[in-house]
XYZ file of C-alpha atoms in Angstrom:
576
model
C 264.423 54.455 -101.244
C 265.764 55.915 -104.775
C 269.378 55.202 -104.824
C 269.832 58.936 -105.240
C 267.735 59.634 -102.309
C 269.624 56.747 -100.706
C 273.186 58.423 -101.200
C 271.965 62.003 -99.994
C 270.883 59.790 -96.952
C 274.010 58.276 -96.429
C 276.224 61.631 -96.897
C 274.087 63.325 -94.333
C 275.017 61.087 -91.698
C 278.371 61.456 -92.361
C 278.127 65.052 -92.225
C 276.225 64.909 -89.066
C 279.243 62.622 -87.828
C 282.174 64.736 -88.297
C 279.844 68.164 -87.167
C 279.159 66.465 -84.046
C 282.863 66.054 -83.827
C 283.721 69.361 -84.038
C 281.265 70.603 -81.411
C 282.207 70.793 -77.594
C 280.339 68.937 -75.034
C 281.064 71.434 -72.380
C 279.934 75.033 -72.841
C 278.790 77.905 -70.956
C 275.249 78.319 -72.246
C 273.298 76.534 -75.225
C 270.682 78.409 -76.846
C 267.280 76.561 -78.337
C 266.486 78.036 -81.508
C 268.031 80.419 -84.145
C 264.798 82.603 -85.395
C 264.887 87.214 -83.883
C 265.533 85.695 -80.388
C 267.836 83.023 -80.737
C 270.474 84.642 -83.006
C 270.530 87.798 -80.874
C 270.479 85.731 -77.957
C 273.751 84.279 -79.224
C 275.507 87.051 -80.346
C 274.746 88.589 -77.469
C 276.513 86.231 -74.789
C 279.321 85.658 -77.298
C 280.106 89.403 -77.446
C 280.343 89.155 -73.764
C 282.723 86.460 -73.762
C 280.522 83.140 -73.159
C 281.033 80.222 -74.749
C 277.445 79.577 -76.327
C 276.301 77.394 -79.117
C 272.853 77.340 -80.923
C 270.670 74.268 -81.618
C 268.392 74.192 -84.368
C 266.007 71.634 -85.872
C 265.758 73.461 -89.392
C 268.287 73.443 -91.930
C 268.795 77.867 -91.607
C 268.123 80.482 -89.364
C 265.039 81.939 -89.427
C 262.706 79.854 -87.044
C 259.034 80.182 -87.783
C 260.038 82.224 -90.878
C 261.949 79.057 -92.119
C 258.977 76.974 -91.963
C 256.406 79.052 -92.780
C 256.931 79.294 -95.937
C 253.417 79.154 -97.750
C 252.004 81.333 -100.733
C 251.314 84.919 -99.331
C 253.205 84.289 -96.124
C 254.075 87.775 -95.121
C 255.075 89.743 -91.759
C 252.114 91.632 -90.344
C 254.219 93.836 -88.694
C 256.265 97.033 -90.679
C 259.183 95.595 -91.550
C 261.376 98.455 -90.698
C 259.903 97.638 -86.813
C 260.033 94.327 -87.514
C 263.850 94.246 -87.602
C 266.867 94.300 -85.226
C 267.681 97.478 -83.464
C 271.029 95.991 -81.113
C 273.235 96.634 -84.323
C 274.329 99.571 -85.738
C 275.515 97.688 -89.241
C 272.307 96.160 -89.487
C 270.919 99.021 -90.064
C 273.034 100.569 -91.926
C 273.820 97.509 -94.392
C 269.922 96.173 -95.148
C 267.048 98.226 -96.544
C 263.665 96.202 -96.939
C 261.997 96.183 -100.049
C 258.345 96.240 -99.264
C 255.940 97.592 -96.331
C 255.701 94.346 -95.025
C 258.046 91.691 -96.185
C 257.166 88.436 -97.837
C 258.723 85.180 -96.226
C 261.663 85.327 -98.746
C 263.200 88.304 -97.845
C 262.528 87.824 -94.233
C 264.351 84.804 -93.601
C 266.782 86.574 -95.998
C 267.362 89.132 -93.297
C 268.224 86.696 -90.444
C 270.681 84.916 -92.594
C 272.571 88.080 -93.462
C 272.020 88.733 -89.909
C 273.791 85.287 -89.148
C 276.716 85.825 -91.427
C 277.353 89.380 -91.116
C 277.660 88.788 -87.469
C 279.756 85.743 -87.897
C 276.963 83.692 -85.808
C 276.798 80.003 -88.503
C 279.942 78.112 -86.984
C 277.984 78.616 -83.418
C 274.705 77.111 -84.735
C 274.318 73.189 -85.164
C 271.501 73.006 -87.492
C 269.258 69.968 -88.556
C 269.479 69.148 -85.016
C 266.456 68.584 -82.895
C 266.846 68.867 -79.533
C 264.815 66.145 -77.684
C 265.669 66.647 -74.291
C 267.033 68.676 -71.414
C 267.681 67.984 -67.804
C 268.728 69.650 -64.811
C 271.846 67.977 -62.766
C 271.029 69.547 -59.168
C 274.681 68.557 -57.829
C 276.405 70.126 -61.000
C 273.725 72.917 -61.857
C 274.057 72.199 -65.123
C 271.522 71.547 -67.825
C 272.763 68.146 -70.076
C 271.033 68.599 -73.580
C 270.098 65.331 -76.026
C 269.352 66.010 -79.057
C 267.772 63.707 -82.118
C 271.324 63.273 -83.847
C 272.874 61.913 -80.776
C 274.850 65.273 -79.639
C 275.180 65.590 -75.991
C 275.469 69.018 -74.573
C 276.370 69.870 -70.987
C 275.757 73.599 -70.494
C 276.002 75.552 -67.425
C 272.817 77.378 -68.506
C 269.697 76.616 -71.182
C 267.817 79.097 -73.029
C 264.924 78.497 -74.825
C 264.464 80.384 -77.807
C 261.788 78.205 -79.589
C 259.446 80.629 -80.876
C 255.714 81.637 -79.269
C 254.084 80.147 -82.731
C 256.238 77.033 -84.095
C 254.693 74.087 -82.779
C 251.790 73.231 -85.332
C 248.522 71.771 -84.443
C 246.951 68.693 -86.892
C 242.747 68.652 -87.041
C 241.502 65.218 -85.997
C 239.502 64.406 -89.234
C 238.360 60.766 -90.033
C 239.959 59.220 -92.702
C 242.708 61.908 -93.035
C 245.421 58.842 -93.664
C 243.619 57.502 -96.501
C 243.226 60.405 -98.583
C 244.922 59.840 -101.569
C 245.530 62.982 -102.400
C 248.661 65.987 -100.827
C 248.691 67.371 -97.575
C 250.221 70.239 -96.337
C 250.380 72.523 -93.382
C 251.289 76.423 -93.836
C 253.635 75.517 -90.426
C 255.700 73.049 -92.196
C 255.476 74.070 -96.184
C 257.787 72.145 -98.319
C 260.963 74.099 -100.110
C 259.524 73.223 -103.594
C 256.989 74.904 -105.139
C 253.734 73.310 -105.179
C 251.595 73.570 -108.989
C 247.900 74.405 -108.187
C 247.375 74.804 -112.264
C 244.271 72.459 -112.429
C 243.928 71.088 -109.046
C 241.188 70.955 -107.022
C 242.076 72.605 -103.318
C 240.688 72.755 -100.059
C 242.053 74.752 -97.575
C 241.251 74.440 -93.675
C 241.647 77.384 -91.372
C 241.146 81.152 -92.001
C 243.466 82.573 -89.399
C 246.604 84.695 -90.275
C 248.294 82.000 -92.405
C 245.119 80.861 -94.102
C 244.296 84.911 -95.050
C 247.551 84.891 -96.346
C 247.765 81.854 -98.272
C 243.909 81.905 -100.201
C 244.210 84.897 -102.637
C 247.215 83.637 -103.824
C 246.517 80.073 -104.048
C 242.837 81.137 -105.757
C 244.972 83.196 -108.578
C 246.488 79.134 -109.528
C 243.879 76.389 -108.619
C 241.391 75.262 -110.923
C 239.178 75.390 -107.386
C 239.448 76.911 -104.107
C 236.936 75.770 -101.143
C 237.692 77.225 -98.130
C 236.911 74.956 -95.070
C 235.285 78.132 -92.786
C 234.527 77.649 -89.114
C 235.366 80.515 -87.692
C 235.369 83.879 -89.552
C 238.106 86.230 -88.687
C 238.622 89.802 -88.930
C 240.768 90.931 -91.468
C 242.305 94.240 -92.056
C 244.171 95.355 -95.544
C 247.476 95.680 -95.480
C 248.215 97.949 -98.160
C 251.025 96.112 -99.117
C 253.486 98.235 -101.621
C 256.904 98.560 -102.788
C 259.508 100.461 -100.159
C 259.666 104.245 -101.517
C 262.732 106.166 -101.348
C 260.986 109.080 -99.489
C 259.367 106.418 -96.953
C 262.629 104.771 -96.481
C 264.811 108.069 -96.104
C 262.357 109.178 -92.869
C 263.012 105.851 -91.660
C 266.456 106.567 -91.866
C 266.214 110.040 -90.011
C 264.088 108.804 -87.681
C 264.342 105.405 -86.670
C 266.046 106.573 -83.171
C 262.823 108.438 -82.492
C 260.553 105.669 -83.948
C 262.106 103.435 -81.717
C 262.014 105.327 -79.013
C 258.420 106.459 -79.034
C 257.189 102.492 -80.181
C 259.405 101.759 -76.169
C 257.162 104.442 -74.437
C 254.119 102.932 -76.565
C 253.076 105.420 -78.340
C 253.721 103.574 -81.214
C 251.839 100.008 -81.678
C 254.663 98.989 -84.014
C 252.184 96.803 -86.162
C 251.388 99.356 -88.580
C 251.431 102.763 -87.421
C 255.188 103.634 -87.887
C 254.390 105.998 -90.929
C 250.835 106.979 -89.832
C 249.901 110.803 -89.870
C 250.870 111.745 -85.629
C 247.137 113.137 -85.187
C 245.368 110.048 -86.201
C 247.956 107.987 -84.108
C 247.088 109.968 -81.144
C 243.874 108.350 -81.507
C 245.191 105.465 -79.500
C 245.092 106.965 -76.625
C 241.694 108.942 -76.605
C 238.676 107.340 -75.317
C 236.180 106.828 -78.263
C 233.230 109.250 -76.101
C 235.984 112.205 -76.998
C 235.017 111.877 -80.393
C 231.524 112.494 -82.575
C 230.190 109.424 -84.415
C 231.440 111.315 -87.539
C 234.812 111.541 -86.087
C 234.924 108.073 -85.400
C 233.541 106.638 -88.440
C 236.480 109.340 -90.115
C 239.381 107.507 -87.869
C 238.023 104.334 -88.568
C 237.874 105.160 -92.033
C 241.724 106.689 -92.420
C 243.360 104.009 -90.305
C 241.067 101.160 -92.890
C 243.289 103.509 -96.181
C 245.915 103.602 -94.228
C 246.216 99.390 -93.976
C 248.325 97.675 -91.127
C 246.622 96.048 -87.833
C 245.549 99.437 -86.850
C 242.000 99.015 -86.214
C 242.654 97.451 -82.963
C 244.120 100.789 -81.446
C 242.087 103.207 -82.950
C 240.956 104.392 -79.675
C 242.173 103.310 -76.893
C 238.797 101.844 -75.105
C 238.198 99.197 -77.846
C 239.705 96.420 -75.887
C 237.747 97.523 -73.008
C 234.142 99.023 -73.504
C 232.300 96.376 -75.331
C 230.234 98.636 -77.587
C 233.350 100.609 -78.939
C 234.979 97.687 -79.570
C 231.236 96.218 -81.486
C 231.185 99.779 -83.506
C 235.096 98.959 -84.782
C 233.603 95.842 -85.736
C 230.489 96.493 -87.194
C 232.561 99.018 -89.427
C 234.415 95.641 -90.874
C 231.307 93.837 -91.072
C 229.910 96.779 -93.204
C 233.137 96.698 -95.320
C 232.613 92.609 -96.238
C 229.250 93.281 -96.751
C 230.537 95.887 -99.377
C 233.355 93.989 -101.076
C 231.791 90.812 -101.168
C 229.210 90.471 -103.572
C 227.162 87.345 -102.892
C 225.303 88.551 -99.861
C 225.625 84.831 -98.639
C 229.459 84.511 -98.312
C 230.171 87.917 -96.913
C 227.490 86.250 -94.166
C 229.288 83.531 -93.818
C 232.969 85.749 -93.774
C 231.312 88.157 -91.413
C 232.702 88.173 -87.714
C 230.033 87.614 -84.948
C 229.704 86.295 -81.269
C 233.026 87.370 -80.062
C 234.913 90.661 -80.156
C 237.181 92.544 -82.402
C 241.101 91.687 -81.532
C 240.386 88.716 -78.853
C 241.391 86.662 -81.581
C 244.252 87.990 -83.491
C 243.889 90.850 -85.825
C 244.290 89.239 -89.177
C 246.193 91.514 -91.952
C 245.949 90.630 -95.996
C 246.066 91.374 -99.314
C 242.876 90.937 -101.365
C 241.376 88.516 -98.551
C 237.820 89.121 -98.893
C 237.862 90.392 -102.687
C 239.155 86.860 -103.282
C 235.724 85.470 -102.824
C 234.263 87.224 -105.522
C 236.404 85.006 -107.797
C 233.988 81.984 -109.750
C 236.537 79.271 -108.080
C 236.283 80.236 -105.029
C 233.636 78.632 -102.659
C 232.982 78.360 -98.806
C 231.660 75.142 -96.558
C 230.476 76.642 -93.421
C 231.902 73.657 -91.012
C 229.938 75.028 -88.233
C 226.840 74.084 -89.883
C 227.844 71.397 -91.797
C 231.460 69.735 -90.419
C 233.345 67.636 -92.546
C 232.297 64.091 -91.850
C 235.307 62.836 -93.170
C 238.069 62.527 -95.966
C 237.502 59.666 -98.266
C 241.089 58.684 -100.824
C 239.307 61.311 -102.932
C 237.993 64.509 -101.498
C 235.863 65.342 -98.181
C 232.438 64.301 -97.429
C 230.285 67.186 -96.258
C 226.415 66.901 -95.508
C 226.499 63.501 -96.980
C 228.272 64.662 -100.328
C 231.927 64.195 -101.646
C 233.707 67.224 -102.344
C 236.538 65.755 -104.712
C 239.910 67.296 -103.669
C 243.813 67.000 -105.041
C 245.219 68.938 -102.608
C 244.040 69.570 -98.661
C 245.968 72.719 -96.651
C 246.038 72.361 -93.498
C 246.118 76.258 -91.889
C 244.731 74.948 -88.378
C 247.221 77.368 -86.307
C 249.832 76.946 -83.626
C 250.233 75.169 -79.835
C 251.367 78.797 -79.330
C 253.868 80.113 -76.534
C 253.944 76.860 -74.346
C 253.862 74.149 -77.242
C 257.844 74.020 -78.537
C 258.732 74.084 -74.381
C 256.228 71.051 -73.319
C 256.627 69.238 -76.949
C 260.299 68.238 -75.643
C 261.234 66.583 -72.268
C 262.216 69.512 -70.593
C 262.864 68.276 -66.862
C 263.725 70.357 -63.575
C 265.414 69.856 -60.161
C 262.814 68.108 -58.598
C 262.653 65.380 -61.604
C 259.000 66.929 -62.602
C 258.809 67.933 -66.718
C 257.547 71.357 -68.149
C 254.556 69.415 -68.951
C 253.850 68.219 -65.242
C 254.949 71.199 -64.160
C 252.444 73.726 -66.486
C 249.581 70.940 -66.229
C 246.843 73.602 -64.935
C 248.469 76.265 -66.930
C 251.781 78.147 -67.584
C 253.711 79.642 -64.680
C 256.522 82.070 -64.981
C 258.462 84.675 -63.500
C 258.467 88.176 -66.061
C 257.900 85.353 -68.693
C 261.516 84.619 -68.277
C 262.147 81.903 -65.299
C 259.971 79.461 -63.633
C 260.326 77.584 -60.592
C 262.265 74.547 -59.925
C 263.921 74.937 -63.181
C 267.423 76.662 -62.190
C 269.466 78.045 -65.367
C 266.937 77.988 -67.300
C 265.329 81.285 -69.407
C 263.044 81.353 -71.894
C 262.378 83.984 -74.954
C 259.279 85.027 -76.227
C 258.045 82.212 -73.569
C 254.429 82.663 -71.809
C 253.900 85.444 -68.700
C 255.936 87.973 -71.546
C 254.324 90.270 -73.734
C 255.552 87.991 -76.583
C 252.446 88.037 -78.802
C 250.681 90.957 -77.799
C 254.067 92.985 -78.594
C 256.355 93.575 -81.269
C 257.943 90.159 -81.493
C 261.693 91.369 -82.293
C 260.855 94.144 -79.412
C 260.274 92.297 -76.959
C 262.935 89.654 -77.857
C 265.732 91.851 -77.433
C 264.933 93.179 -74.099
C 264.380 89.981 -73.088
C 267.824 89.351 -74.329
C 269.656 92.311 -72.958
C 267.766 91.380 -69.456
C 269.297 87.765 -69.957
C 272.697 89.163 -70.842
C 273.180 91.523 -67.848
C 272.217 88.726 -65.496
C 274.649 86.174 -66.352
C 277.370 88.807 -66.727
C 276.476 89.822 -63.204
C 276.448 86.713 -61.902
C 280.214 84.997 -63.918
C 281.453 88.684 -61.921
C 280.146 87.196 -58.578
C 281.315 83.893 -59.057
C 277.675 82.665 -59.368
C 276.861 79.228 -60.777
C 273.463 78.914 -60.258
C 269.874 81.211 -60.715
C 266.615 79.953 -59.413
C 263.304 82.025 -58.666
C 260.716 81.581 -55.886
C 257.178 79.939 -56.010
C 256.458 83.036 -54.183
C 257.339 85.841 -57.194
C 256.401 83.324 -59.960
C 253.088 83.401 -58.065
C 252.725 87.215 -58.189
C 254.118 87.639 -61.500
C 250.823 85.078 -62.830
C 248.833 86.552 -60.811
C 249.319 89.854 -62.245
C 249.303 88.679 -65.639
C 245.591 87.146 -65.021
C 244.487 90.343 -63.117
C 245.598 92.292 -66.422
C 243.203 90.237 -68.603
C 240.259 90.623 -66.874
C 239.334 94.133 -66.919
C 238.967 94.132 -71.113
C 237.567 91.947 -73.434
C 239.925 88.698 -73.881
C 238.776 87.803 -70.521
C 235.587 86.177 -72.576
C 237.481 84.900 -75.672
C 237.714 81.235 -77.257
C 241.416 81.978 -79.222
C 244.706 80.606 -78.852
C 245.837 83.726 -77.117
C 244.525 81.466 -73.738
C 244.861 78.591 -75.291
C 241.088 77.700 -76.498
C 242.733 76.302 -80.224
C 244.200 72.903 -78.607
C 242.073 70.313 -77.140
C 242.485 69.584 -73.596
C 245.048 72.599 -72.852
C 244.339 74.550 -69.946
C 242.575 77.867 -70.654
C 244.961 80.911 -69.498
C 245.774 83.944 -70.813
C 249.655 83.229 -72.347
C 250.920 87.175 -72.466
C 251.569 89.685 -70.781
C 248.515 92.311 -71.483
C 249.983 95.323 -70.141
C 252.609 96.643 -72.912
C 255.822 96.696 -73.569
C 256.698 99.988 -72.005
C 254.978 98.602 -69.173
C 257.115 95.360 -69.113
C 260.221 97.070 -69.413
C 259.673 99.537 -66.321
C 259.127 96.245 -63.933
C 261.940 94.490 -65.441
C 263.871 97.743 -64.931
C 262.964 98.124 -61.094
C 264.040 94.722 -61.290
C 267.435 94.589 -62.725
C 268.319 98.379 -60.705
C 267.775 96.500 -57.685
C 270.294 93.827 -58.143
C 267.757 91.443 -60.159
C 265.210 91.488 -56.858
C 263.656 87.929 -57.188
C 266.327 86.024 -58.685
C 268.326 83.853 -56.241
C 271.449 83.547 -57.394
C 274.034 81.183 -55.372
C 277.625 80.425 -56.322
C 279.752 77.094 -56.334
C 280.139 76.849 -52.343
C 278.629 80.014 -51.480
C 275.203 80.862 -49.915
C 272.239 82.374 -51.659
C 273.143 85.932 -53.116
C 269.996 87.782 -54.227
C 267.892 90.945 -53.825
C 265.021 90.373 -51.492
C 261.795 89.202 -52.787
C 260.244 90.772 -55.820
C 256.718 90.575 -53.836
C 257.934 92.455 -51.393
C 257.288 96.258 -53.023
């Protein structure tokens, strides 16, 4: 090790040291995480007078948008909707710069977010928590982490992200390539020179969109590793006008309001004309061909993940949804010029939004660039990485740099990655070895204290991330305020209502088109993980009437039980 290296080394022990110090092994509630859910998690309880502490294994707030930090990495979401609505200053203090923010200004946001709401001396960063266990006698969760912090906490919530645990390709002879590897998930702070480098990239999912058109405009040589074609959607990036930003302004309230009743998708549509939102929910046979090909047409100019909503049958009548995607297919075939890559880049054998919508800038133009290449993997898989390149039908492709954009363990990964152990002495991984089980994607059985954000059995990914988050987190809130009132020490849920709250997430699937889907949304992307739908289908609105009925009847399904006191809960949640 450099000496230099050596004496960073040495001082960030120390540091770790006297932090440790500092930080009390006894608190009320320790949140996992400091990304949307975490921080507002944590401001939340503190405002409420709990004594809570964050743990986080990166070295800022931010979560995913910390790490994922690659060339074009940008929020598919509006960023006006993609932002905090709990605080008043917030709002009134930032003002985005773009459509749809880059990575920069993102993580930008949550640490203003952090500071202005006096959140960093409650976060322990660079701190990876390894494990957490449930004391049945004390109803207490202790928490290891990597530095050697212990935590004892009354309650754990898990605020790790739906998208945060990446997933490595098994490729032959990926140690002894000689050349660098990265993965979108885990990008490096520095910048990376591409001037004169051979690159191959792997994956053409949202990160992999992203990252090619502006890692084409640098490299000498782009090949793009393509297995499965997704379908991609402009964005229509631009810079945030003043008129655009005023109605946000005026607005927002209503905005906000109408995205909770679902009437806005919140992806794209915040600015979008009201008559050609409305398409969402109008059956496709209420409109000509013309008309459709018109909507389809207007929502493609207007840019965002709209295409996926532009009627609301498309998720469930298979030959809307093929018209929506024979429209794209049309539109590669037009923008591409080499008849034989817009082939290859053209969706087929599965339908349009079962594997997420993908949103760029300049995607498919980006092959018409002479440096730009595709290796159809399907046909003809890498064989294996030699110190020099990739060998593919029997030839070397010579390589200096290999991106790895090969996706996420998404929504159960960052909970089964750690040793996260109930009650009964079983782990998370045990526990969720045929599939996830939860209860309103917020509890699960034989795990007492313990809630999870963003977490499977929630709309999480299907949803406005930062929506969904903070209801979760108000939900959260009002229970454990309800229960320190009581004198309550412990929350648990039945096998009975986790039961009926899966079961009613599966039965949601299977009327539309994901049913038949190989994506990560159920889990297809990871070898030897159990195939289940990992959301909540039904909407946010939706979600937010049950958990309402829930919390109005004095949180119905959550057994709650105090220090020496019998069980005080609603009746069953499966019994309306």
């Amino acid at each position: 090790m450099p000496p230099t290296a050596y004496l960073i080394y040495i001082m960030s022990i120390q540091y770790t040291a006297e932090s440790d110090a500092m930080i009390p092994n006894d608190v009320d509630v320790v949140v996992v995480g400091a990304g949307f859910g975490g921080l507002h998690m944590l401001y939340s309880l503190r405002k409420r007078g709990f004594d809570a502490i964050a743990i986080e294994a990166a070295s800022d707030v931010g979560g995913a948008w910390y790490w994922n930090r690659y060339p074009g990495a940008r929020c598919d979401v509006e960023s006006v909707a993609y932002s905090f609505s709990f605080s008043p200053e917030l709002d009134a203090e930032w003002q985005w710069s773009e459509r749809y923010a880059a990575q920069p200004e993102i993580q930008a946001y949550l640490r203003f977010t952090s500071e202005r709401l006096e959140l960093r001396d409650h976060i322990r960063f660079d701190t990876h928590v390894d494990s957490a266990r449930f004391d049945k006698e004390s109803a207490t969760w202790t928490v290891a982490c990597d530095t050697g912090l212990i935590l004892h906490a009354r309650f754990c919530i898990m605020a790790t992200g739906p998208i945060s645990v990446p997933i490595l390709p098994d490729i032959a002879g990926i140690d002894g390539f000689e050349g660098e590897i990265f993965h979108t998930a885990r990008w490096p702070q520095h910048s990376i020179d591409f001037a004169g480098k051979r690159v191959g990239i792997i994956g053409t999912g949202s990160s992999g969109t992203q990252a090619i058109p502006e890692i084409a405009k640098r490299a000498e040589h782009l090949t793009v590793f393509l297995r499965t074609p997704n379908f991609t959607v402009p964005a229509r990036n631009e810079p945030m006008s003043k008129e655009r930003l005023n109605e946000w302004i005026s607005n927002r309230s209503n905005i906000r309001a109408a995205m909770w009743r679902g009437e806005i998708a919140g992806a794209g549509d915040v600015h979008m004309p009201e008559e050609l939102r409305l398409t969402r929910i109008t059956a496709a046979r209420e409109f000509t061909p013309e008309q459709r090909l018109d909507v389809l047409n207007r929502r493609w100019d207007f840019g965002g993940a709209v295409l996926q909503g532009s009627f609301q049958d498309v998720m469930t009548d298979e030959a809307v949804n093929e018209e929506v995607a024979e429209f794209v297919r049309a539109k590669i075939r037009a923008i591409v010029k080499d008849p034989v890559k817009a082939d290859k880049l053209s969706p087929k054998g599965y339908a349009l939004g079962t594997k997420r919508l993908c949103v760029g800038t300049d995607y498919y133009e980006t092959y018409n660039r002479d440096n730009v290449g595709i290796v159809d993997v399907r046909a003809t898989p890498i064989e294996r990485l030699t110190a020099q390149g990739a060998i593919v039908d029997g030839e070397e492709r010579p390589l200096d740099i290999l991106i790895l954009a090969t996706g996420f363990d998404a929504l159960t990964g960052a909970l089964t990655d750690l040793e996260l152990t109930g009650e009964g002495g079983e782990s998370i991984r045990q526990v969720w070895e045929n599939g996830p089980h939860t209860y309103l994607g917020m509890a699960l059985t034989g795990f007492p204290n313990l809630f999870l954000i963003g977490g499977p059995g929630s709309p999480s990914v299907f949803s406005n991330v930062v929506m969904t988050n903070e209801y979760q987190v108000d939900f959260i809130t009002d229970l454990l305020v309800s229960m320190r009132a009581n004198g309550e020490t412990r929350v648990s849920v039945s096998l009975t209502d986790q039961d009926a709250w899966t079961d009613k997430v599966n039965d949601l699937v299977k009327s539309t088109l994901m049913a038949k889907a190989d994506s990560w949304y159920v889990g297809a992307n990871v070898p030897g993980k159990p195939r289940a739908i990992l959301a909540f289908m039904g909407g946010v609105s939706a979600y937010r009437a049950i958990c309402d009925e829930v919390r109005t009847n004095g949180f119905r399904g959550f057994r709650r039980e105090g220090a020496d006191s019998a069980a005080c809960s609603g009746e069953s949640a499966t019994a309306s």
